[in-house]
Coordinates of C-alpha atoms and ligand atoms in Angstrom, one line a residue:
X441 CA 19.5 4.0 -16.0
X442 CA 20.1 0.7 -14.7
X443 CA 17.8 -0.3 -11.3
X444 CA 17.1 -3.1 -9.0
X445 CA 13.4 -3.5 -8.3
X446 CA 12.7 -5.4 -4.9
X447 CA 9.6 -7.5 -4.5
X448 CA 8.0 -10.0 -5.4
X449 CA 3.8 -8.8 -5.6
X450 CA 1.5 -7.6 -8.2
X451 CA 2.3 -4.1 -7.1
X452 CA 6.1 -4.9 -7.8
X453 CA 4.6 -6.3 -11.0
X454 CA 3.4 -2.8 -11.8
X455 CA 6.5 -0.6 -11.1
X456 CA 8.2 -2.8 -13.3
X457 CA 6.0 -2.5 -16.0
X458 CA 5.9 1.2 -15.1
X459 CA 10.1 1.4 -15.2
X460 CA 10.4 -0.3 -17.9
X461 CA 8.0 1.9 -20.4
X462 CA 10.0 4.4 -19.0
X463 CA 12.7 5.4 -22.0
X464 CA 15.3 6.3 -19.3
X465 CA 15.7 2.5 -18.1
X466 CA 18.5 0.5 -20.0
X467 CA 17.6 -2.4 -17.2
X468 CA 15.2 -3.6 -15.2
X469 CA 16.7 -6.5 -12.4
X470 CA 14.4 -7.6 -10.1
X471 CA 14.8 -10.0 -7.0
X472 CA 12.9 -11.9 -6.0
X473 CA 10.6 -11.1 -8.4
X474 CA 7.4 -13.4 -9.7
X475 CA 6.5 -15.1 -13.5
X476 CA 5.1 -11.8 -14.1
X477 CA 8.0 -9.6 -13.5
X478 CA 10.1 -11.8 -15.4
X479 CA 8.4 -11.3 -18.3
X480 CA 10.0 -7.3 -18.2
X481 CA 12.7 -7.6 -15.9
X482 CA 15.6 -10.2 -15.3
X483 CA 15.6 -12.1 -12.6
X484 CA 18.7 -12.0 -9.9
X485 CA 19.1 -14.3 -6.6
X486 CA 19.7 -12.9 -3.6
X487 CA 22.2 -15.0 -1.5
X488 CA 20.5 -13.5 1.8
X489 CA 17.6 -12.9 0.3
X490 CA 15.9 -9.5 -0.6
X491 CA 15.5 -8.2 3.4
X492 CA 19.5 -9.1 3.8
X493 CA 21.3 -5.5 3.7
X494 CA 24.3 -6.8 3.0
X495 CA 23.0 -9.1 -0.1
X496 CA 21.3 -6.4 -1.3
X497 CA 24.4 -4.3 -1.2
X498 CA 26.6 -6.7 -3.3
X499 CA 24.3 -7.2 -5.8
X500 CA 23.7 -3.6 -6.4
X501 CA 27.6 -3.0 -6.7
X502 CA 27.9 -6.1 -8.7
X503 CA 25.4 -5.1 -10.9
X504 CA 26.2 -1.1 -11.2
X505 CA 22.6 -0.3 -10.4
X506 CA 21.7 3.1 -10.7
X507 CA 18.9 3.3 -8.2
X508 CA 17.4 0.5 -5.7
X509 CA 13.5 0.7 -5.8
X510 CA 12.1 -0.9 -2.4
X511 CA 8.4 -2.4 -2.5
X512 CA 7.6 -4.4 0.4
X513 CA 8.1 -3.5 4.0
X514 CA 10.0 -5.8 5.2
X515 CA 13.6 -4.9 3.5
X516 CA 12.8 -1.5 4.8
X517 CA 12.3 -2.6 8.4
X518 CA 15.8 -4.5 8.2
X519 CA 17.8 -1.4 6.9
X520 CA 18.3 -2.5 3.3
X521 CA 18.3 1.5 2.6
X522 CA 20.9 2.2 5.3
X523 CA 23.6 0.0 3.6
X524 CA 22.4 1.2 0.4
X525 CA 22.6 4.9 1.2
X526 CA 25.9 4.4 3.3
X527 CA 27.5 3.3 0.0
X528 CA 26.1 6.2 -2.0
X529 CA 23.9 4.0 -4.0
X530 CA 20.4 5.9 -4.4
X531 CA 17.6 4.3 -3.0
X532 CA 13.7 5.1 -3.0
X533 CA 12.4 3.7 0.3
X534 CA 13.5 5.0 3.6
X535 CA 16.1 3.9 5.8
X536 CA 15.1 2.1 9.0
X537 CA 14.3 5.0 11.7
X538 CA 12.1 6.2 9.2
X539 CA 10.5 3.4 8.2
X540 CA 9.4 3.2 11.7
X541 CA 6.3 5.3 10.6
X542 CA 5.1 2.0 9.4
X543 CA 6.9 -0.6 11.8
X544 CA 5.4 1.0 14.9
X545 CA 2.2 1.8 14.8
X546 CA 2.8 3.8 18.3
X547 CA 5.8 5.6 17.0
X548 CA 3.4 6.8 13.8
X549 CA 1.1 8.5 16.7
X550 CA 4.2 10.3 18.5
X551 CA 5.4 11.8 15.3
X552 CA 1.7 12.7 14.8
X553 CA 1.5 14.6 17.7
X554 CA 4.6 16.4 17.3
X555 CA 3.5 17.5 14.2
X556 CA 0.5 18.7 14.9
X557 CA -1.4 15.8 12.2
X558 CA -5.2 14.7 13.0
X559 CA -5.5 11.5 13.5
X560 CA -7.7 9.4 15.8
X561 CA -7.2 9.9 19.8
X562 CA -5.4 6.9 20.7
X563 CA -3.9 5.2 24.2
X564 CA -0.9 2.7 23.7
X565 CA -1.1 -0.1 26.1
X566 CA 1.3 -2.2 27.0
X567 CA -0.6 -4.2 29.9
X568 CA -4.7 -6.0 29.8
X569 CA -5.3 -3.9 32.4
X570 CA -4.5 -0.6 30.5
X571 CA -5.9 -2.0 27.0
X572 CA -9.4 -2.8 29.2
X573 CA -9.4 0.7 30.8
X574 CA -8.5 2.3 26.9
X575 CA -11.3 0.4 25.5
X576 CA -13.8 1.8 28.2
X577 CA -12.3 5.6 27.9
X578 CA -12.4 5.3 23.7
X579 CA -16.2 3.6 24.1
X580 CA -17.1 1.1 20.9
X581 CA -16.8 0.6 18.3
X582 CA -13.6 -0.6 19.2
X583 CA -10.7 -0.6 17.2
X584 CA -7.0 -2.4 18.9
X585 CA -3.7 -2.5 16.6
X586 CA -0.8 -4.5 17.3
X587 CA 1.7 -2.1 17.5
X588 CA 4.3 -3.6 15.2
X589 CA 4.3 -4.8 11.3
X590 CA 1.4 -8.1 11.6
X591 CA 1.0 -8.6 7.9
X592 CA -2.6 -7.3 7.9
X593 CA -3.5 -8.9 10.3
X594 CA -2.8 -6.5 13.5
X595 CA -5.9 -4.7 13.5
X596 CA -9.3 -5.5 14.7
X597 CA -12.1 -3.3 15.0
X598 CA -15.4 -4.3 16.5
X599 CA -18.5 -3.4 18.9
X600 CA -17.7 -6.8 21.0
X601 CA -15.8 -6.0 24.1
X602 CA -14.5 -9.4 24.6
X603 CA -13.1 -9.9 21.1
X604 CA -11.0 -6.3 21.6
X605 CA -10.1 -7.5 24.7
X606 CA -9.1 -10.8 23.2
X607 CA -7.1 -10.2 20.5
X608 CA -5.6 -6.6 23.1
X609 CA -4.1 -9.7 24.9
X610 CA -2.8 -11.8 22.1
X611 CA -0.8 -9.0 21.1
X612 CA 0.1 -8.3 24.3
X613 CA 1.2 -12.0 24.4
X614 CA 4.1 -11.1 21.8
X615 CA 7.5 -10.5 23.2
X616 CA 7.7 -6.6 24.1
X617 CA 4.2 -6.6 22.9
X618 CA 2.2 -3.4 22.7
X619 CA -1.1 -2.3 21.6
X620 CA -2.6 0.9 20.6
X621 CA -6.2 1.3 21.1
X622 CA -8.1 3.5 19.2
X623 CA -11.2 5.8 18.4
X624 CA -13.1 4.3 15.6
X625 CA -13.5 7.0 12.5
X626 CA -16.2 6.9 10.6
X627 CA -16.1 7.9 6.7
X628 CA -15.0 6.4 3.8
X629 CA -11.4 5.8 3.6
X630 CA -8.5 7.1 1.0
X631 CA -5.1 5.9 -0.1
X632 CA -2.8 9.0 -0.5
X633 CA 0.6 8.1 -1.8
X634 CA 3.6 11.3 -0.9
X635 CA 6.8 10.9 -2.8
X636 CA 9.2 12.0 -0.8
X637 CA 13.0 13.1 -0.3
X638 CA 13.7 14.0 2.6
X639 CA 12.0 18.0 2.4
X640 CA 10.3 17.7 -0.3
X641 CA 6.6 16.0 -0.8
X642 CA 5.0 15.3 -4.3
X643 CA 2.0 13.7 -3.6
X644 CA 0.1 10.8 -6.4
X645 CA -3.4 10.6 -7.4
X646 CA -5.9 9.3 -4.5
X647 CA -7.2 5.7 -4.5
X648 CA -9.7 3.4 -2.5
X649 CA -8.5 0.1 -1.4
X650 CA -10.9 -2.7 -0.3
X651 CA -9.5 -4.3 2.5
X652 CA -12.1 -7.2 3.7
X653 CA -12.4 -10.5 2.1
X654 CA -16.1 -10.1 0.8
X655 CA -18.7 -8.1 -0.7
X656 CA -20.1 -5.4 0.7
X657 CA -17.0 -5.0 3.3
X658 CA -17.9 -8.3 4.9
X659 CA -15.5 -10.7 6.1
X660 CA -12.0 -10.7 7.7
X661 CA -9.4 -7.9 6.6
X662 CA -7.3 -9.4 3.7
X663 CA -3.9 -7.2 2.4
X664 CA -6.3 -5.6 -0.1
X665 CA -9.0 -6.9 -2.7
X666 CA -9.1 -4.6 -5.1
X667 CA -9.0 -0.4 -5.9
X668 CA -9.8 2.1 -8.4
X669 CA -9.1 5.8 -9.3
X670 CA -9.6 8.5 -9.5
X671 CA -12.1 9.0 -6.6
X672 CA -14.4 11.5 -7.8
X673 CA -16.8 11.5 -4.6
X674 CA -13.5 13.1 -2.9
X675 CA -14.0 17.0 -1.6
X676 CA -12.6 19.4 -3.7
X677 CA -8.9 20.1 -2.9
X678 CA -8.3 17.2 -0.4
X679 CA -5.4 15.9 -1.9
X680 CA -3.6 19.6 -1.3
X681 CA -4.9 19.3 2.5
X682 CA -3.7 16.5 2.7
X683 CA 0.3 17.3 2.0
X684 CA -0.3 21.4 3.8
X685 CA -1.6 19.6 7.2
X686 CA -0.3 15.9 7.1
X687 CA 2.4 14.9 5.1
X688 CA 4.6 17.7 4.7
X689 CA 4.4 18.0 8.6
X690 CA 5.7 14.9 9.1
X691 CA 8.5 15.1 6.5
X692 CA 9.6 18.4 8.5
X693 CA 8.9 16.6 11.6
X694 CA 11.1 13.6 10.4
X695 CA 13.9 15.9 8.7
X696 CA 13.8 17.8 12.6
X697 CA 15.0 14.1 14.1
X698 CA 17.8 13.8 12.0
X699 CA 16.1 11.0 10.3
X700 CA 14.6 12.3 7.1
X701 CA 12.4 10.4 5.1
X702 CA 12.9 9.4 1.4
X703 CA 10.8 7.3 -0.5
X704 CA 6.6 6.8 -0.4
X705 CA 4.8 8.3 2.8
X706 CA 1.4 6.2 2.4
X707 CA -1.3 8.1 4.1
X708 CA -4.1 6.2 4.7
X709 CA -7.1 8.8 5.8
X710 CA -10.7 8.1 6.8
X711 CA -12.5 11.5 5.6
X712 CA -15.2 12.1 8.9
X713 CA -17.2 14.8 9.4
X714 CA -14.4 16.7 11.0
X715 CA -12.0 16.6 7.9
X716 CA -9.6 14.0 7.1
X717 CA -8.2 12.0 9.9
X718 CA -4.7 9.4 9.5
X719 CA -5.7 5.8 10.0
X720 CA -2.5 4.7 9.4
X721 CA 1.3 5.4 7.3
X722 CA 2.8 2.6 5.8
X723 CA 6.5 3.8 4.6
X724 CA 5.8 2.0 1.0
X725 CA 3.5 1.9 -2.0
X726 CA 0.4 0.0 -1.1
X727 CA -0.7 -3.0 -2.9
X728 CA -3.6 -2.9 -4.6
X729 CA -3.6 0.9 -4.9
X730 CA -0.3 0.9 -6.9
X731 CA -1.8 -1.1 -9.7
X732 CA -4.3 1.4 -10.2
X733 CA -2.3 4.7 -9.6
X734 CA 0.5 3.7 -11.6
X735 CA -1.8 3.1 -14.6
X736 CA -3.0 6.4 -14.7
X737 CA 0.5 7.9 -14.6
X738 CA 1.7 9.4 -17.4
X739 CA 5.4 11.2 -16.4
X740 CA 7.5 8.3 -16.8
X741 CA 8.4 6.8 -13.3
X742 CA 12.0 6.1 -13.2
X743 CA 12.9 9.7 -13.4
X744 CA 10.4 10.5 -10.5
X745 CA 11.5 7.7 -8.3
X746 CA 15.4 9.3 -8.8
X747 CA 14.8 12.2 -7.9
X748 CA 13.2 11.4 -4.5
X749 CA 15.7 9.0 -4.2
X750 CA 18.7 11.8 -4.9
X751 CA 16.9 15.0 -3.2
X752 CA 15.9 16.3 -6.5
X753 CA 11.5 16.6 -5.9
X754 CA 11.6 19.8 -6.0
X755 CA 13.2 20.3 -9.1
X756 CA 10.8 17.9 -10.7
X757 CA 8.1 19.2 -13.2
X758 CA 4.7 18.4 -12.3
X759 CA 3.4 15.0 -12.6
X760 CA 1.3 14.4 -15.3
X761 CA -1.8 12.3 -15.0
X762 CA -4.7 10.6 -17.6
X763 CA -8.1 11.1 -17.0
X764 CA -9.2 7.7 -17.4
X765 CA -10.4 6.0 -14.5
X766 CA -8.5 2.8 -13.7
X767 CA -9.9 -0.7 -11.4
X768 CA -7.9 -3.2 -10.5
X769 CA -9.5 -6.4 -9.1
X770 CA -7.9 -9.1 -7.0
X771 CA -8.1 -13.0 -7.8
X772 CA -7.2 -14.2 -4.6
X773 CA -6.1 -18.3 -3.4
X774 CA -9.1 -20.3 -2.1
X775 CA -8.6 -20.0 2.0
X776 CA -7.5 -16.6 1.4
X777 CA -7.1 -15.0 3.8
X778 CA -6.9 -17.6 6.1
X779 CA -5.0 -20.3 5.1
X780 CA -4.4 -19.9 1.3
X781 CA -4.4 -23.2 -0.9
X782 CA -1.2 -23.1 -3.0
X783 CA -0.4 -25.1 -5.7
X784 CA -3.8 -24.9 -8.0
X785 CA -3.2 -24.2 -11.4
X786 CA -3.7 -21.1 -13.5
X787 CA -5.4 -21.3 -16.7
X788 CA -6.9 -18.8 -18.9
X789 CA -4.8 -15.8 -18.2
X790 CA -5.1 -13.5 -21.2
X791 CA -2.5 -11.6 -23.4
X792 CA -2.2 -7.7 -22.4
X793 CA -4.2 -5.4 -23.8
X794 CA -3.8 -1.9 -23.9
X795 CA -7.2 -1.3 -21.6
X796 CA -6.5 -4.5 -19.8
X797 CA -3.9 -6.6 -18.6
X798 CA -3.0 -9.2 -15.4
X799 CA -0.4 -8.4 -12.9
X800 CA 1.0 -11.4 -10.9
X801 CA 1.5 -11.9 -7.6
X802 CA 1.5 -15.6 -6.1
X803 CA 2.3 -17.2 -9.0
X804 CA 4.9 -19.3 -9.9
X805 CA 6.3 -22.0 -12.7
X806 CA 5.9 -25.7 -12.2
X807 CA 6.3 -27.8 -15.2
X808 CA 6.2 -25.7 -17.8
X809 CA 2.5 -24.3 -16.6
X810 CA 1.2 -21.5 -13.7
X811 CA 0.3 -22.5 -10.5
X812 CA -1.1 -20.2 -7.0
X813 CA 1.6 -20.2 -4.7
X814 CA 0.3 -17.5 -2.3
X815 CA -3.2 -15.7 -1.0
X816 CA -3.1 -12.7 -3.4
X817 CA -2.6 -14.1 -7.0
X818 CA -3.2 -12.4 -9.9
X819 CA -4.3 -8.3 -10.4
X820 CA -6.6 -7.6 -13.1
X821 CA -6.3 -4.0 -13.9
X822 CA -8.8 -2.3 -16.4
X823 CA -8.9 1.1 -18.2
X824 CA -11.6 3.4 -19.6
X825 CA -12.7 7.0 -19.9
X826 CA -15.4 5.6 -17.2
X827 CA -15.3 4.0 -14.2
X828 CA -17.7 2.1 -15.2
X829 CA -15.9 1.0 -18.3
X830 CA -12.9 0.3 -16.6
X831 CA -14.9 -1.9 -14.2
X832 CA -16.3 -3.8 -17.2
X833 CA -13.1 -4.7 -18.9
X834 CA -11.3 -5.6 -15.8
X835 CA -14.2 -8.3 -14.8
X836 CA -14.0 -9.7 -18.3
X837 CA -10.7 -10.5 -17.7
X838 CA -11.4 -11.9 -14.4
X839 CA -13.7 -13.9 -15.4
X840 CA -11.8 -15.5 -18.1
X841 CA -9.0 -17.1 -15.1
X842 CA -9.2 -20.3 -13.9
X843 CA -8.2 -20.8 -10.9
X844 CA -10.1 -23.5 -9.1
X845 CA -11.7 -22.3 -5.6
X846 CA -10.5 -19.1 -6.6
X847 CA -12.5 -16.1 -5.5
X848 CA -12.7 -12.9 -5.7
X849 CA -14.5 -9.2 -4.6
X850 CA -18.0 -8.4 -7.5
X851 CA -18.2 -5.2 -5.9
X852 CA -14.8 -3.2 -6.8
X853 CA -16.2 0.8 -7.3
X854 CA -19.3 -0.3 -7.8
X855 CA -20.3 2.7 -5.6
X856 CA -18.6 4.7 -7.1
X857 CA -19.4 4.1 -10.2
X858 CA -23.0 4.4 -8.8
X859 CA -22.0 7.7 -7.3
X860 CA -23.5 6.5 -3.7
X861 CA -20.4 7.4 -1.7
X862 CA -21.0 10.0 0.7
X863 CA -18.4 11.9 2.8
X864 CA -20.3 12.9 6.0
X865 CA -21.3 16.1 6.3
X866 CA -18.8 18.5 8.8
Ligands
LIG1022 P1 -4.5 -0.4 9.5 O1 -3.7 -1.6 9.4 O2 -4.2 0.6 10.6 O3 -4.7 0.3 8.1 O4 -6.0 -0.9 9.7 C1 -6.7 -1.8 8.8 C2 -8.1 -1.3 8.6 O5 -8.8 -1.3 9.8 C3 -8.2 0.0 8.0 O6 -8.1 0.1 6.6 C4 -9.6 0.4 8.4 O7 -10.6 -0.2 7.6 C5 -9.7 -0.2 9.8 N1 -9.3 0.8 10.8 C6 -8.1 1.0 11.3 N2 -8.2 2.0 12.2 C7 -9.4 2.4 12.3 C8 -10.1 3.5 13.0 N3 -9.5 4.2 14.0 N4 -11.4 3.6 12.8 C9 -12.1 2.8 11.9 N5 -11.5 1.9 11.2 C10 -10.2 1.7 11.4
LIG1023 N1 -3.6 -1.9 0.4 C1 -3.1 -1.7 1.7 C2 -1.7 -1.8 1.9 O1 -0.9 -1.9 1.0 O2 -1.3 -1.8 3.1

């Protein structure tokens, strides 16, 4: 098989590692692709870049690509799938109505209803007045998400009235601007990743993201600073809950619009007293999780991503999975999230090991050497029979890199290596 990866991050980094120990793949290309992907995959340019349908398009053809595989968002948003699909080239990632599960953050709610899916109670606003009146109904704290894709950096919850109210209006400020205003859920929160093809759902191992910038979930919320699995604070049978009353509902729900959805449904729950509730979907893998899930994945990937590419899920045998527990830690630019410093160089990156290894994400060449050139820049990923082990070996690494001002999270599942993660009780 002969794919085109998309992408450019440390999770991109880690399918490509992924397709390429998979015996089935003749070639990996990648575009754009990073230092670290090169090192697996070859490197093609993209006239229009990789979120241009149309470049995409030729450079599948021109390369006889069996398969597209889609990692960011964006590409998705801007119907790279649609041209794909229209020429019969398979592709994992879903065309753009679909997408909109991610891309509209009120659309994700509609199809929730519809489909019967818990999720928090939420008013979409699309005047101060409304967003004001929303944030008094829902009570604090309060939580207000710009209704389109914002990078990370849509949502803000709080207890401060003002500061919902403030950034309510900066999003507001936005042509067509919309808000969704939300109950806050309180539990701790899983990554569920659904492979899906249209009808089918085949749903990953659970993960836990960290999504602020500091220790102990302090800080502004950053892409994601590092995760780990498996969780094994999670109740018993959630990840079958979890596909029976949200994910398969919304693939039916999808399918029942005429625009069925192919590739990853992210779920991302909080688990509250009342059960699991959907924060939010994101219509790709999520990046850090990926790292982590991916390494614990023993069915080789290429095969899987095909089939939910081609319709074939259901025919596939059942994933297979290691028991070892897997971290992944991010190094992140100094700024970050901010206003990332880019440029610094890299030093000290080790040589993989087969418990350890570092996944790139802003890196790039200059002069020979590797320098930052983006917030999120490396991914330390560790293995071992523990959590705790695998915690261990991915810090030693980190703490090998030099990166000046570089920074990154101490506590990655240290909580749950303690086992002091509690689900609230129902
Ligand atoms: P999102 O972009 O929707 O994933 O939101 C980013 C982060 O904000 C989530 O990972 C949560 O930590 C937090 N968040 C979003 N919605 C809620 C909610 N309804 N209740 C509590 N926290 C939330
Ligand atoms: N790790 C969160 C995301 O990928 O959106």
């Amino acid at each position: 098989m002969k794919i085109l990866l998309l992408g450019s991050g440390a999770r991109e980094h880690a399918l490509a590692r992924s397709l390429t120990a998979d015996p089935s793949v003749d070639e990996l290309l990648a575009a754009p692709g990073n230092p670290g992907i090169a090192q697996v995959a070859t490197l093609v340019a993209l006239d229009g870049g990789a979120e241009d349908p149309d470049a995409v398009l030729a450079a599948a053809r021109a390369h006889g690509v069996d398969l597209v595989v889609v990692g960011p968002e964006a590409p998705l948003v801007a119907g790279v799938a649609d041209g794909l699909v229209a020429a019969g080239i398979p592709c994992f990632g879903p065309v753009a109505a679909a997408a909109r599960l991610e891309g509209s953050k009120a659309f994700a709610k509609e199809v929730m209803a519809a489909a019967d899916v818990p999720t928090a109670v939420a008013r979409v606003c699309s005047t101060q007045d409304e967003a004001a009146a929303a944030l008094d109904e829902l009570g604090a704290p309060h939580v207000v998400k710009d209704d389109g894709l914002a990078a990370g950096k849509g949502v803000v919850v709080t207890t401060d009235r003002d500061e919902a109210l403030a950034h309510a209006r900066a999003c507001l400020a936005k042509p067509d601007g919309r808000v969704v205003v939300e109950e806050f859920l309180d539990g701790p929160e899983v990554s569920l990743f659904c492979l899906c093809d249209g009808t089918s759902v085949v749903p990953l191992q659970p993960a836990q993201d960290f999504k602020r910038v500091g220790d102990g979930d302090s800080g502004p919320n950053t892409g994601g600073m590092g995760a780990y699995s498996p969780l094994d604070w999670a109740p018993q049978g959630l990840v079958d809950d979890v596909v029976d009353r949200i994910a398969q509902p919304v693939v039916d729900e999808m399918a029942r619009r005429g625009t069925p959805f192919t590739g990853v449904l992210y779920v991302g729950l909080a688990l509250t007293a009342r059960g699991p509730r959907v924060i939010e979907f994101n219509a790709r893998f999520g990046d850090p999780e990926t790292q982590v899930v991916l390494a614990r994945l023993e069915t080789p990937l290429a095969g899987v991503l095909h089939a939910a590419a081609t319709g074939a899920l259901g025919a596939l045998p059942p994933l297979r999975w290691s028991p070892d527990a897997a971290v992944t830690v991010v190094v992140a630019s100094e700024g970050y999230p901010a206003a990332p410093a880019t440029g610094r160089p890299i030093g000290g990156v080790p040589a993989d090991e087969p418990d350890a290894w570092v996944l790139h994400a802003g890196t790039r060449l200059a002069d020979g050497g590797l320098v930052a050139s983006g917030g999120r820049v490396l991914s330390v990923v560790g293995t071992g029979a523990e959590l705790a082990t695998a915690r261990e070996r991915a810090y030693s690494v980190v703490g090998r890199i030099d990166l000046p001002g570089g920074h990154h999270r101490s506590d990655i599942a240290l909580r749950a290596a303690e086992g002091s993660i509690e689900v609230p009780a129902g």
